[in-house]
Amino acid sequence: MGLRRHVYHQLFARADRSDKLTLFNRFMIVVILAAVAVTIVATEPKIFRPHRELFIALEMTFGLIFGVEYVGRIWSVAEEAGDEPAWKARLRFMVTPLALIDLIVVVAALMPFFFSDVALLRIVRLIRLAALAKFGRFSAALRELVRALAERRYELLVTMALAACLLLFGASSLYWAERHVQPDAFGSIPRALWWAIITLTTVGYGDASPITPLGKFLASIVALSGIGLVAMPTGIMASAFSDAMQRQRGAEEDKQTDT
Amino acid sequence: MGLRRHVYHQLFARADRSDKLTLFNRFMIVVILAAVAVTIVATEPKIFRPHRELFIALEMTFGLIFGVEYVGRIWSVAEEAGDEPAWKARLRFMVTPLALIDLIVVVAALMPFFFSDVALLRIVRLIRLAALAKFGRFSAALRELVRALAERRYELLVTMALAACLLLFGASSLYWAERHVQPDAFGSIPRALWWAIITLTTVGYGDASPITPLGKFLASIVALSGIGLVAMPTGIMASAFSDAMQRQRGAEEDKQTDT
Amino acid sequence: MGLRRHVYHQLFARADRSDKLTLFNRFMIVVILAAVAVTIVATEPKIFRPHRELFIALEMTFGLIFGVEYVGRIWSVAEEAGDEPAWKARLRFMVTPLALIDLIVVVAALMPFFFSDVALLRIVRLIRLAALAKFGRFSAALRELVRALAERRYELLVTMALAACLLLFGASSLYWAERHVQPDAFGSIPRALWWAIITLTTVGYGDASPITPLGKFLASIVALSGIGLVAMPTGIMASAFSDAMQRQRGAEEDKQTDT
Amino acid sequence: MGLRRHVYHQLFARADRSDKLTLFNRFMIVVILAAVAVTIVATEPKIFRPHRELFIALEMTFGLIFGVEYVGRIWSVAEEAGDEPAWKARLRFMVTPLALIDLIVVVAALMPFFFSDVALLRIVRLIRLAALAKFGRFSAALRELVRALAERRYELLVTMALAACLLLFGASSLYWAERHVQPDAFGSIPRALWWAIITLTTVGYGDASPITPLGKFLASIVALSGIGLVAMPTGIMASAFSDAMQRQRGAEEDKQTDT
């Protein structure tokens, strides 16, 4: 009983309450980041092929760690049970989204590497990153961000609608101007939308760009007028997030002053 | 008489007054977005050709819905007539810009698909999007945006003039430096302006870029000094809009507090 | 005498005092913009060659108008003389920078088009744009902009120094990583600086980009860390300018309230 | 003794205390900038080869000046000694980071040019720029910048983590969509990360861009949603820096008002 309580505290102690991560939590963050890094690197054939065995061993190790953690959580979550039977608390925990992600990750991690051509299976392991959302302050920050976005959803919606109209207007203009000259790049509005998005986000690969004087003239107008508009939703998001962060800091400082 | 009043309320009830869209308004928003999406997708030959009949049927359906809505508006707008004869209120409504757009859209939508090579006719249907401006909160936001821009028109004019001077200065420099080396891209100031616009908006397709050391040196100076200037009008627009939105929200909250 | 005074008021009445441009000032703004537009378009051989005579006629007309204006200014500026002889006021006016620009513009405009291959001569005519700085509100805005920049010259200097260090650091890294693989693009630090400037301003033409894994890794770090830094001076400029504009507007509103 | 004190004041007088650079400090700033410029230009074979002797002579001169300054600092720093023996103060000074950089620079500068193919050795000389950090106001500004960043480290960490997730998500999507079509550019997640970084920083070289409709669709979503996120850390940095600068200016103005 003493052991289960100890394990429970190590695995579940929410950092947003105590503002501290347990030793085990710190270890798991390192393991998750390492597992994700290994998954990323393993997709590169030039690195994977000569070290096939190493990667399989690493994957197995990470899978084992995640498996042990998962089992440990299910076992120790019974501490939350109170008067009800332990299996009820366990079942309640198992159907939470983060626990389901944990399960998928464990299954994916332990899946043998022999089916390695099923590349998608490997990518599934990247959702391990979602496991990081469990950890206190980071999850508090995400909640703050979502709240800040919800608060300005109206501005976001209006600016996004305007940006969408501009993208559509730009794509239609260039479709009209260049559809016969460059049918591959501007032969339909969906194709021209690719140009519009890559231009108005200022990425500008150069795989689609107007070549006629009329097309260049229209593209210039669209580019000059549009860049601000397309950047507006992200600017609103950034300022909302920044405000939310400052409010949170202010609140934390007030708390500290009160104490 | 009771039916006409009911239809009038469904079609015209302005959401900015009651803060609610009628059921029919919600339905029309969905129809408009669907019609625009269909028009966009229909320009892609690879999708349009194999499903020609489907697209014609969809277009006809949308055209019918818009036609019925248009007739319904003209019929029910007589509710606004008061003492004057009904046809006066109808005529007054028919010459408003949004009603004219509605008429064009209905005509364009019902135009048979057989003249489908007249691609421009199809694009006309995209102005259906303008019909969205009818709907309450969105139209209020647009008015707010126009007002915010009008308020800072002076800053906008000055920064736009400076940006125009810089674009011209950049284009002239590169014209001077590279006109003999790359006559296609820099053989005249209008050609060099294309380079200047694509560079200073940071799009950078790469279809026109200096190749001589002198041209690269001048382009570096223009790029480093100019990017801030060209981004200034859009920055002013974004902050004006953001301020206006916050003012509006503040006003709404005041209203709610008063009630 | 009455005529000279009238001409003087039409030509010199400073709009920043009376907040109104005289009829002649408005006419001159249109002429300057038209003359600049003609000069720009005339550099395009495809447009210039078939309409050679038209462009020569237009240039001559603009030259004449600027010449008449210049003579008119010198003649009527004697109104400012007071007790001293008229030629003293005229000479004082003739050596002001804007009057000298006017002189150059007149000489360049009247220069026959026969030497049309001396393309640089034509560009000289673009400094006509500087003549716009004479006009009241615009020149006030420029003074305000210069003052706002001077006020934050310290921030600007620090951020520019940091941006310069980053550009140099980025160029050195890529020079070190790719100088043997791509000697044309990265064979020396000045060459790599072209890459660094085009990358960190996010223009990204694609004429110089790393191809080795090491080069791509270094370029990623430089791009992710550097973009904010290179954008900082322009951000400071924009906010300085925006503040200055708001102060000016506040001052103007105070003035109006006082009256 | 009088000379050593004089030299000490010329070499060490910290500008952040007296707000003034000594004559010698100004001279050294010019020398450092010139030495760095010469080092940069010397990497360009087209300029270096024909003027080999000139560059060697310049390097030697700069090396001598830095050597004399270094010796002068070590000699005169004894002024700080107080009661302890002079060599203790000298040793304490010699192990400070900036003094070590000075030493490396002197050694690198005096290293003969004959080993000129050891290009890395030349780049070492660029750390001379670090010597600029010695000079008063600039070093104060850097401290302020570091402090401002430390203050918002939490926001920075969260936005950087989100940006990293988005980069990874974008890279995985495109890896999934285009790995068989363009194995060179998207054949592994590390390769696709290069695309994601160059796209989401809006650089957009065009050396890696999706070509399938699915790839373009995913890239559009990633580009539209991601640009704001990747720009957020740099936006937070810029605003933190701007605030810090204004605080500092406010403090300085208060100081001046008090006096």
mmCIF file with all atom_site columns, C-alpha atoms in Angstrom, chain C residues 151-152 154-155 157-159 161-162 165 168 172 175-176 179 187-191 193 195 198-199 202-206 208-210 215-217 219-220 223-225 227-229 232 236 239 243, chain D residues 36 39-41 43-46 117-120 122-123 126 129 137-138 140-142 145 167 184 193-194 197-198 201-207 230 234-235 237-238 241-242 245-246 248-249 252:
data_model
loop_
_atom_site.group_PDB
_atom_site.id
_atom_site.type_symbol
_atom_site.label_atom_id
_atom_site.label_alt_id
_atom_site.label_comp_id
_atom_site.label_asym_id
_atom_site.label_entity_id
_atom_site.label_seq_id
_atom_site.pdbx_PDB_ins_code
_atom_site.Cartn_x
_atom_site.Cartn_y
_atom_site.Cartn_z
_atom_site.occupancy
_atom_site.B_iso_or_equiv
_atom_site.pdbx_formal_charge
_atom_site.auth_seq_id
_atom_site.auth_comp_id
_atom_site.auth_asym_id
_atom_site.auth_atom_id
_atom_site.pdbx_PDB_model_num
ATOM 1  C CA . GLU C 1 151 ? 14.476 59.550 -30.829 1.00 0.00 ? 151 GLU C CA 1
ATOM 2  C CA . ARG C 1 152 ? 15.018 55.812 -31.009 1.00 0.00 ? 152 ARG C CA 1
ATOM 3  C CA . TYR C 1 154 ? 19.906 54.073 -29.759 1.00 0.00 ? 154 TYR C CA 1
ATOM 4  C CA . GLU C 1 155 ? 17.562 51.064 -30.048 1.00 0.00 ? 155 GLU C CA 1
ATOM 5  C CA . LEU C 1 157 ? 21.812 51.167 -33.493 1.00 0.00 ? 157 LEU C CA 1
ATOM 6  C CA . VAL C 1 158 ? 21.871 48.245 -31.038 1.00 0.00 ? 158 VAL C CA 1
ATOM 7  C CA . THR C 1 159 ? 19.459 46.089 -33.022 1.00 0.00 ? 159 THR C CA 1
ATOM 8  C CA . ALA C 1 161 ? 24.570 45.970 -34.729 1.00 0.00 ? 161 ALA C CA 1
ATOM 9  C CA . LEU C 1 162 ? 23.101 42.670 -33.531 1.00 0.00 ? 162 LEU C CA 1
ATOM 10 C CA . CYS C 1 165 ? 26.675 40.350 -36.240 1.00 0.00 ? 165 CYS C CA 1
ATOM 11 C CA . LEU C 1 168 ? 28.176 37.935 -40.435 1.00 0.00 ? 168 LEU C CA 1
ATOM 12 C CA . SER C 1 172 ? 30.789 32.716 -41.901 1.00 0.00 ? 172 SER C CA 1
ATOM 13 C CA . TYR C 1 175 ? 31.192 29.827 -45.897 1.00 0.00 ? 175 TYR C CA 1
ATOM 14 C CA . TRP C 1 176 ? 32.871 27.329 -43.610 1.00 0.00 ? 176 TRP C CA 1
ATOM 15 C CA . ARG C 1 179 ? 32.841 26.793 -49.567 1.00 0.00 ? 179 ARG C CA 1
ATOM 16 C CA . GLY C 1 187 ? 33.329 30.635 -51.850 1.00 0.00 ? 187 GLY C CA 1
ATOM 17 C CA . SER C 1 188 ? 33.999 33.738 -49.756 1.00 0.00 ? 188 SER C CA 1
ATOM 18 C CA . ILE C 1 189 ? 32.344 35.561 -46.867 1.00 0.00 ? 189 ILE C CA 1
ATOM 19 C CA . PRO C 1 190 ? 31.149 38.456 -49.085 1.00 0.00 ? 190 PRO C CA 1
ATOM 20 C CA . ARG C 1 191 ? 29.477 35.884 -51.358 1.00 0.00 ? 191 ARG C CA 1
ATOM 21 C CA . LEU C 1 193 ? 26.721 37.446 -47.076 1.00 0.00 ? 193 LEU C CA 1
ATOM 22 C CA . TRP C 1 195 ? 22.951 34.358 -49.060 1.00 0.00 ? 195 TRP C CA 1
ATOM 23 C CA . ILE C 1 198 ? 18.486 37.162 -48.777 1.00 0.00 ? 198 ILE C CA 1
ATOM 24 C CA . THR C 1 199 ? 17.727 34.427 -46.236 1.00 0.00 ? 199 THR C CA 1
ATOM 25 C CA . THR C 1 202 ? 13.102 35.971 -45.720 1.00 0.00 ? 202 THR C CA 1
ATOM 26 C CA . VAL C 1 203 ? 13.239 36.907 -49.418 1.00 0.00 ? 203 VAL C CA 1
ATOM 27 C CA . GLY C 1 204 ? 14.793 33.551 -50.326 1.00 0.00 ? 204 GLY C CA 1
ATOM 28 C CA . TYR C 1 205 ? 15.341 33.699 -54.093 1.00 0.00 ? 205 TYR C CA 1
ATOM 29 C CA . GLY C 1 206 ? 16.808 30.235 -54.159 1.00 0.00 ? 206 GLY C CA 1
ATOM 30 C CA . ALA C 1 208 ? 22.059 30.392 -53.208 1.00 0.00 ? 208 ALA C CA 1
ATOM 31 C CA . SER C 1 209 ? 21.010 27.737 -50.714 1.00 0.00 ? 209 SER C CA 1
ATOM 32 C CA . PRO C 1 210 ? 22.928 25.057 -48.825 1.00 0.00 ? 210 PRO C CA 1
ATOM 33 C CA . GLY C 1 215 ? 25.019 23.424 -44.414 1.00 0.00 ? 215 GLY C CA 1
ATOM 34 C CA . LYS C 1 216 ? 21.273 22.857 -44.130 1.00 0.00 ? 216 LYS C CA 1
ATOM 35 C CA . PHE C 1 217 ? 21.569 22.289 -40.399 1.00 0.00 ? 217 PHE C CA 1
ATOM 36 C CA . ALA C 1 219 ? 21.202 27.431 -42.203 1.00 0.00 ? 219 ALA C CA 1
ATOM 37 C CA . SER C 1 220 ? 18.172 26.174 -40.247 1.00 0.00 ? 220 SER C CA 1
ATOM 38 C CA . ALA C 1 223 ? 17.105 31.152 -40.134 1.00 0.00 ? 223 ALA C CA 1
ATOM 39 C CA . LEU C 1 224 ? 15.136 30.231 -37.007 1.00 0.00 ? 224 LEU C CA 1
ATOM 40 C CA . SER C 1 225 ? 17.164 32.425 -34.666 1.00 0.00 ? 225 SER C CA 1
ATOM 41 C CA . ILE C 1 227 ? 14.576 36.263 -38.566 1.00 0.00 ? 227 ILE C CA 1
ATOM 42 C CA . GLY C 1 228 ? 13.370 38.027 -35.449 1.00 0.00 ? 228 GLY C CA 1
ATOM 43 C CA . LEU C 1 229 ? 16.631 39.892 -35.064 1.00 0.00 ? 229 LEU C CA 1
ATOM 44 C CA . MET C 1 232 ? 13.709 44.139 -35.082 1.00 0.00 ? 232 MET C CA 1
ATOM 45 C CA . ILE C 1 236 ? 11.216 49.632 -33.922 1.00 0.00 ? 236 ILE C CA 1
ATOM 46 C CA . SER C 1 239 ? 6.336  51.596 -33.851 1.00 0.00 ? 239 SER C CA 1
ATOM 47 C CA . ASP C 1 243 ? 3.676  56.731 -32.022 1.00 0.00 ? 243 ASP C CA 1
ATOM 48 C CA . VAL D 1 36  ? 36.927 42.677 -39.479 1.00 0.00 ? 36  VAL D CA 1
ATOM 49 C CA . THR D 1 39  ? 39.226 39.750 -42.865 1.00 0.00 ? 39  THR D CA 1
ATOM 50 C CA . ILE D 1 40  ? 35.883 39.458 -44.666 1.00 0.00 ? 40  ILE D CA 1
ATOM 51 C CA . VAL D 1 41  ? 37.145 40.908 -47.934 1.00 0.00 ? 41  VAL D CA 1
ATOM 52 C CA . THR D 1 43  ? 38.247 35.591 -48.082 1.00 0.00 ? 43  THR D CA 1
ATOM 53 C CA . GLU D 1 44  ? 37.255 36.588 -51.622 1.00 0.00 ? 44  GLU D CA 1
ATOM 54 C CA . PRO D 1 45  ? 39.927 35.053 -53.901 1.00 0.00 ? 45  PRO D CA 1
ATOM 55 C CA . LYS D 1 46  ? 39.276 37.553 -56.705 1.00 0.00 ? 46  LYS D CA 1
ATOM 56 C CA . ASP D 1 117 ? 44.590 27.951 -47.089 1.00 0.00 ? 117 ASP D CA 1
ATOM 57 C CA . VAL D 1 118 ? 43.716 27.229 -43.470 1.00 0.00 ? 118 VAL D CA 1
ATOM 58 C CA . ALA D 1 119 ? 40.616 29.330 -44.006 1.00 0.00 ? 119 ALA D CA 1
ATOM 59 C CA . LEU D 1 120 ? 39.234 28.593 -40.592 1.00 0.00 ? 120 LEU D CA 1
ATOM 60 C CA . ARG D 1 122 ? 41.072 33.572 -40.694 1.00 0.00 ? 122 ARG D CA 1
ATOM 61 C CA . ILE D 1 123 ? 37.509 33.293 -39.510 1.00 0.00 ? 123 ILE D CA 1
ATOM 62 C CA . LEU D 1 126 ? 36.056 37.617 -36.714 1.00 0.00 ? 126 LEU D CA 1
ATOM 63 C CA . LEU D 1 129 ? 33.837 41.735 -33.069 1.00 0.00 ? 129 LEU D CA 1
ATOM 64 C CA . ARG D 1 137 ? 26.649 51.616 -23.873 1.00 0.00 ? 137 ARG D CA 1
ATOM 65 C CA . PHE D 1 138 ? 26.668 48.673 -26.203 1.00 0.00 ? 138 PHE D CA 1
ATOM 66 C CA . ALA D 1 140 ? 24.778 47.845 -21.252 1.00 0.00 ? 140 ALA D CA 1
ATOM 67 C CA . ALA D 1 141 ? 22.285 47.327 -24.062 1.00 0.00 ? 141 ALA D CA 1
ATOM 68 C CA . LEU D 1 142 ? 23.312 43.683 -24.402 1.00 0.00 ? 142 LEU D CA 1
ATOM 69 C CA . LEU D 1 145 ? 18.548 42.462 -23.855 1.00 0.00 ? 145 LEU D CA 1
ATOM 70 C CA . LEU D 1 167 ? 7.618  22.165 -37.655 1.00 0.00 ? 167 LEU D CA 1
ATOM 71 C CA . ASP D 1 184 ? 15.423 13.518 -52.244 1.00 0.00 ? 184 ASP D CA 1
ATOM 72 C CA . LEU D 1 193 ? 12.249 19.345 -41.698 1.00 0.00 ? 193 LEU D CA 1
ATOM 73 C CA . TRP D 1 194 ? 14.481 21.386 -43.995 1.00 0.00 ? 194 TRP D CA 1
ATOM 74 C CA . ILE D 1 197 ? 11.880 25.332 -41.617 1.00 0.00 ? 197 ILE D CA 1
ATOM 75 C CA . ILE D 1 198 ? 12.450 27.114 -44.922 1.00 0.00 ? 198 ILE D CA 1
ATOM 76 C CA . THR D 1 201 ? 10.212 31.062 -41.761 1.00 0.00 ? 201 THR D CA 1
ATOM 77 C CA . THR D 1 202 ? 8.760  32.210 -45.148 1.00 0.00 ? 202 THR D CA 1
ATOM 78 C CA . VAL D 1 203 ? 12.199 32.054 -46.756 1.00 0.00 ? 203 VAL D CA 1
ATOM 79 C CA . GLY D 1 204 ? 10.967 29.654 -49.450 1.00 0.00 ? 204 GLY D CA 1
ATOM 80 C CA . TYR D 1 205 ? 14.033 28.909 -51.601 1.00 0.00 ? 205 TYR D CA 1
ATOM 81 C CA . GLY D 1 206 ? 12.058 26.605 -53.836 1.00 0.00 ? 206 GLY D CA 1
ATOM 82 C CA . ASP D 1 207 ? 14.613 23.762 -53.676 1.00 0.00 ? 207 ASP D CA 1
ATOM 83 C CA . VAL D 1 230 ? 6.952  30.433 -35.917 1.00 0.00 ? 230 VAL D CA 1
ATOM 84 C CA . THR D 1 234 ? 10.716 36.488 -32.340 1.00 0.00 ? 234 THR D CA 1
ATOM 85 C CA . GLY D 1 235 ? 7.747  38.817 -31.802 1.00 0.00 ? 235 GLY D CA 1
ATOM 86 C CA . MET D 1 237 ? 11.705 38.859 -28.146 1.00 0.00 ? 237 MET D CA 1
ATOM 87 C CA . ALA D 1 238 ? 11.232 42.089 -30.068 1.00 0.00 ? 238 ALA D CA 1
ATOM 88 C CA . PHE D 1 241 ? 13.604 44.207 -26.005 1.00 0.00 ? 241 PHE D CA 1
ATOM 89 C CA . SER D 1 242 ? 11.571 47.270 -26.930 1.00 0.00 ? 242 SER D CA 1
ATOM 90 C CA . MET D 1 245 ? 14.857 49.872 -23.935 1.00 0.00 ? 245 MET D CA 1
ATOM 91 C CA . GLN D 1 246 ? 12.005 52.192 -22.999 1.00 0.00 ? 246 GLN D CA 1
ATOM 92 C CA . GLN D 1 248 ? 16.107 52.168 -19.564 1.00 0.00 ? 248 GLN D CA 1
ATOM 93 C CA . ARG D 1 249 ? 15.400 55.460 -21.310 1.00 0.00 ? 249 ARG D CA 1
ATOM 94 C CA . GLU D 1 252 ? 17.935 57.743 -17.654 1.00 0.00 ? 252 GLU D CA 1
#
